[in-house]
CSV table of C-alpha atoms in Angstrom, one decimal:
chain,number,residue,atom,x,y,z
A,436,UNK,CA,0.0,0.0,0.0
A,437,UNK,CA,1.5,3.4,-1.0
A,438,UNK,CA,1.7,6.3,1.4
A,439,UNK,CA,-0.9,9.0,0.9
A,440,UNK,CA,0.0,12.6,1.9
A,441,UNK,CA,-2.6,15.4,2.3
A,442,UNK,CA,-1.4,19.0,2.3
A,443,UNK,CA,-2.7,21.8,4.5
A,444,UNK,CA,-5.6,23.9,3.4
A,445,UNK,CA,-3.6,27.1,3.6
A,446,UNK,CA,-6.4,29.7,3.7
A,447,UNK,CA,-8.2,28.1,6.6
A,448,UNK,CA,-5.0,27.3,8.4
A,449,UNK,CA,-3.7,30.8,8.2
A,450,UNK,CA,-7.0,32.4,9.0
A,451,UNK,CA,-7.7,30.2,12.1
A,452,UNK,CA,-4.1,30.5,13.2
A,453,UNK,CA,-4.0,34.3,12.9
A,454,UNK,CA,-7.3,34.6,14.8
A,455,UNK,CA,-6.1,32.3,17.6
A,456,UNK,CA,-2.7,34.0,17.9
A,457,UNK,CA,-4.0,37.5,17.9
A,458,UNK,CA,-6.7,36.9,20.4
A,459,UNK,CA,-4.3,34.9,22.7
A,460,UNK,CA,-1.6,37.5,22.6
A,461,UNK,CA,-4.1,40.4,23.1
A,462,UNK,CA,-5.6,38.6,26.2
A,463,UNK,CA,-2.1,38.0,27.6
A,464,UNK,CA,-1.1,41.7,27.0
A,465,UNK,CA,-4.4,43.0,28.4
A,466,UNK,CA,-4.1,41.0,31.6
A,467,UNK,CA,-0.4,41.9,32.0
A,468,UNK,CA,-1.0,45.6,31.7
A,469,UNK,CA,-4.3,45.8,33.6
A,470,UNK,CA,-4.8,48.0,36.6
A,471,UNK,CA,-5.4,45.0,38.8
A,472,UNK,CA,-1.8,44.1,39.6
A,473,UNK,CA,-0.5,41.6,40.7
A,474,UNK,CA,-3.7,39.7,39.7
A,475,UNK,CA,-3.1,40.6,36.0
A,476,UNK,CA,0.4,39.2,36.0
A,477,UNK,CA,-0.8,36.0,37.7
A,478,UNK,CA,-3.6,35.6,35.2
A,479,UNK,CA,-1.3,36.3,32.3
A,480,UNK,CA,1.1,33.6,33.6
A,481,UNK,CA,-1.8,31.1,33.7
A,482,UNK,CA,-2.9,32.0,30.2
A,483,UNK,CA,0.6,31.5,28.9
A,484,UNK,CA,0.8,28.1,30.6
A,485,UNK,CA,-2.6,27.0,29.3
A,486,UNK,CA,-1.9,28.1,25.7
A,487,UNK,CA,1.8,27.3,25.4
A,488,UNK,CA,1.4,23.9,23.6
A,489,UNK,CA,-1.4,25.2,21.3
A,490,UNK,CA,0.8,28.2,20.3
A,491,UNK,CA,3.7,25.9,19.6
A,492,UNK,CA,1.5,23.6,17.6
A,493,UNK,CA,0.0,26.5,15.6
A,494,UNK,CA,3.4,27.9,14.7
A,495,UNK,CA,4.7,24.4,13.8
A,496,UNK,CA,1.7,23.9,11.5
A,497,UNK,CA,2.3,27.3,9.8
A,498,UNK,CA,6.0,26.4,9.3
A,499,UNK,CA,5.1,23.0,7.9
A,500,UNK,CA,2.6,24.7,5.5
A,501,UNK,CA,5.3,27.1,4.3
A,502,UNK,CA,7.7,24.1,3.7
A,503,UNK,CA,4.9,22.2,1.7
A,504,UNK,CA,5.0,19.4,4.2
A,505,UNK,CA,1.8,17.2,4.7
A,506,UNK,CA,-0.9,17.8,7.3
A,507,UNK,CA,-1.9,14.1,7.3
A,508,UNK,CA,0.1,11.0,6.3
A,509,UNK,CA,-1.4,7.6,5.7
A,510,UNK,CA,1.0,4.7,5.7
A,511,UNK,CA,0.7,0.9,5.8
A,512,UNK,CA,1.3,0.9,9.5
A,513,UNK,CA,-0.3,4.1,10.9
A,514,UNK,CA,-2.2,7.4,10.4
A,515,UNK,CA,0.0,10.3,11.2
A,516,UNK,CA,-1.7,13.6,12.2
A,517,UNK,CA,1.0,16.2,11.7
A,518,UNK,CA,-1.6,18.9,12.8
A,519,UNK,CA,-1.5,17.5,16.4
A,520,UNK,CA,1.7,15.6,16.0
A,521,UNK,CA,0.0,12.3,16.8
A,522,UNK,CA,0.6,8.8,15.3
A,523,UNK,CA,-2.3,6.3,15.5
A,524,UNK,CA,-1.5,2.8,14.5
A,525,UNK,CA,-4.2,1.1,12.4
A,526,UNK,CA,-4.4,-1.9,14.8
A,527,UNK,CA,-5.4,0.5,17.6
A,528,UNK,CA,-8.4,2.0,15.8
A,529,UNK,CA,-11.7,0.4,16.7
A,530,UNK,CA,-14.1,2.7,14.8
A,531,UNK,CA,-14.1,5.9,12.7
A,532,UNK,CA,-16.7,8.5,12.1
A,533,UNK,CA,-17.0,12.1,10.9
A,534,UNK,CA,-18.2,14.8,13.2
A,535,UNK,CA,-18.8,18.5,12.8
A,536,UNK,CA,-18.2,21.0,15.6
A,537,UNK,CA,-18.8,24.7,15.1
A,538,UNK,CA,-18.3,24.5,11.4
A,539,UNK,CA,-15.1,22.4,11.5
A,540,UNK,CA,-15.1,18.8,10.3
A,541,UNK,CA,-13.2,16.1,12.3
A,542,UNK,CA,-12.4,12.4,11.9
A,543,UNK,CA,-13.4,10.9,15.3
A,544,UNK,CA,-11.4,7.9,16.4
A,545,UNK,CA,-12.5,5.3,18.9
A,546,UNK,CA,-9.3,3.5,20.0
A,547,UNK,CA,-8.8,0.1,21.5
A,548,UNK,CA,-5.9,1.3,23.7
A,549,UNK,CA,-6.0,5.0,24.7
A,550,UNK,CA,-2.9,4.7,26.8
A,551,UNK,CA,-0.8,4.2,23.7
A,552,UNK,CA,-2.3,7.4,22.3
A,553,UNK,CA,-1.9,9.3,25.6
A,554,UNK,CA,1.8,8.7,25.8
A,555,UNK,CA,2.3,10.9,22.7
A,556,UNK,CA,0.4,13.9,24.1
A,557,UNK,CA,2.2,16.9,25.3
A,558,UNK,CA,0.6,19.1,27.8
A,559,UNK,CA,-0.3,18.6,31.4
A,560,UNK,CA,-4.0,18.9,31.0
A,561,UNK,CA,-4.2,16.4,28.1
A,562,UNK,CA,-2.3,13.7,30.0
A,563,UNK,CA,-4.5,14.2,33.1
A,564,UNK,CA,-7.7,13.7,31.1
A,565,UNK,CA,-6.5,10.2,30.1
A,566,UNK,CA,-5.8,9.3,33.7
A,567,UNK,CA,-9.4,9.9,34.8
A,568,UNK,CA,-11.4,6.9,35.7
A,569,UNK,CA,-13.4,6.7,32.4
A,570,UNK,CA,-11.4,8.2,29.5
A,571,UNK,CA,-13.7,6.4,27.0
A,572,UNK,CA,-15.8,9.6,26.6
A,573,UNK,CA,-12.7,11.7,25.6
A,574,UNK,CA,-12.8,12.3,21.8
A,575,UNK,CA,-9.7,11.5,19.8
A,576,UNK,CA,-10.1,13.6,16.7
A,577,UNK,CA,-8.3,15.2,13.8
A,578,UNK,CA,-9.5,18.3,12.1
A,579,UNK,CA,-9.7,17.5,8.4
A,580,UNK,CA,-11.1,20.9,7.6
A,581,UNK,CA,-7.5,22.1,7.9
A,582,UNK,CA,-6.6,19.6,5.1
A,583,UNK,CA,-6.8,20.4,1.4
A,584,UNK,CA,-9.4,18.3,-0.3
A,585,UNK,CA,-13.1,17.4,0.1
A,586,UNK,CA,-13.7,16.3,3.7
A,587,UNK,CA,-15.7,13.2,2.5
A,588,UNK,CA,-12.8,12.1,0.2
A,589,UNK,CA,-10.3,12.5,3.0
A,590,UNK,CA,-12.4,10.5,5.4
A,591,UNK,CA,-13.1,7.8,2.8
A,592,UNK,CA,-9.4,7.5,2.1
A,593,UNK,CA,-8.7,7.1,5.9
A,594,UNK,CA,-11.5,4.5,6.2
A,595,UNK,CA,-10.3,2.5,3.2
A,596,UNK,CA,-6.7,2.5,4.5
A,597,UNK,CA,-8.0,1.1,7.8
A,598,UNK,CA,-10.2,-1.5,6.2
A,599,UNK,CA,-7.4,-2.6,3.9
A,600,UNK,CA,-5.1,-3.0,6.9
A,601,UNK,CA,-7.8,-5.0,8.9
A,602,UNK,CA,-8.2,-7.3,5.9
A,603,UNK,CA,-4.5,-7.7,5.5
A,604,UNK,CA,-4.1,-8.6,9.2
A,605,UNK,CA,-7.0,-11.0,9.0
A,606,UNK,CA,-5.6,-12.8,6.0
A,607,UNK,CA,-2.1,-12.9,7.6
A,608,UNK,CA,-3.4,-14.2,10.9
A,609,UNK,CA,-5.5,-16.9,9.2
A,610,UNK,CA,-2.7,-18.1,6.9
A,611,UNK,CA,-0.2,-18.6,9.7
A,612,UNK,CA,-2.6,-20.7,11.9
A,613,UNK,CA,-2.1,-24.4,11.7
A,614,UNK,CA,-5.0,-26.4,10.3
């Protein structure tokens, strides 16, 4: 199976990133220079801590877009979401679906082993969410509205890759079993 690479949808990526970065930096600056000191400095510090990983990820995605690197990569072994810097192995995906949240389209993954996924997360809050007693309700999703192409075609390609991998594993497992 050949690798499939999907580039970023530049206009949406740059628009969403600019809005996020401008609002975040304005909030930080407004709290830093507010009249309610030292509360403003403390609040600005917490805003920086909470948004640090998202700011890094946004800048990384803008850089990857400028370098014409892919947003999503499908290989024989895994689905690599460069947007969130997450690798999901095909054997770990139980179900796939498409969801829409506030005008953005996502591929929603239901995983067999969420601990394998959680090890890749950066950020204190993200890791804590997966240590809660019932992390099954936490959505694992990739925003495909940031990827160039029709959302349905991208989802279908991901689905076909997963199904082909399941079929290959099924055939391999059955051919190696003794009769």
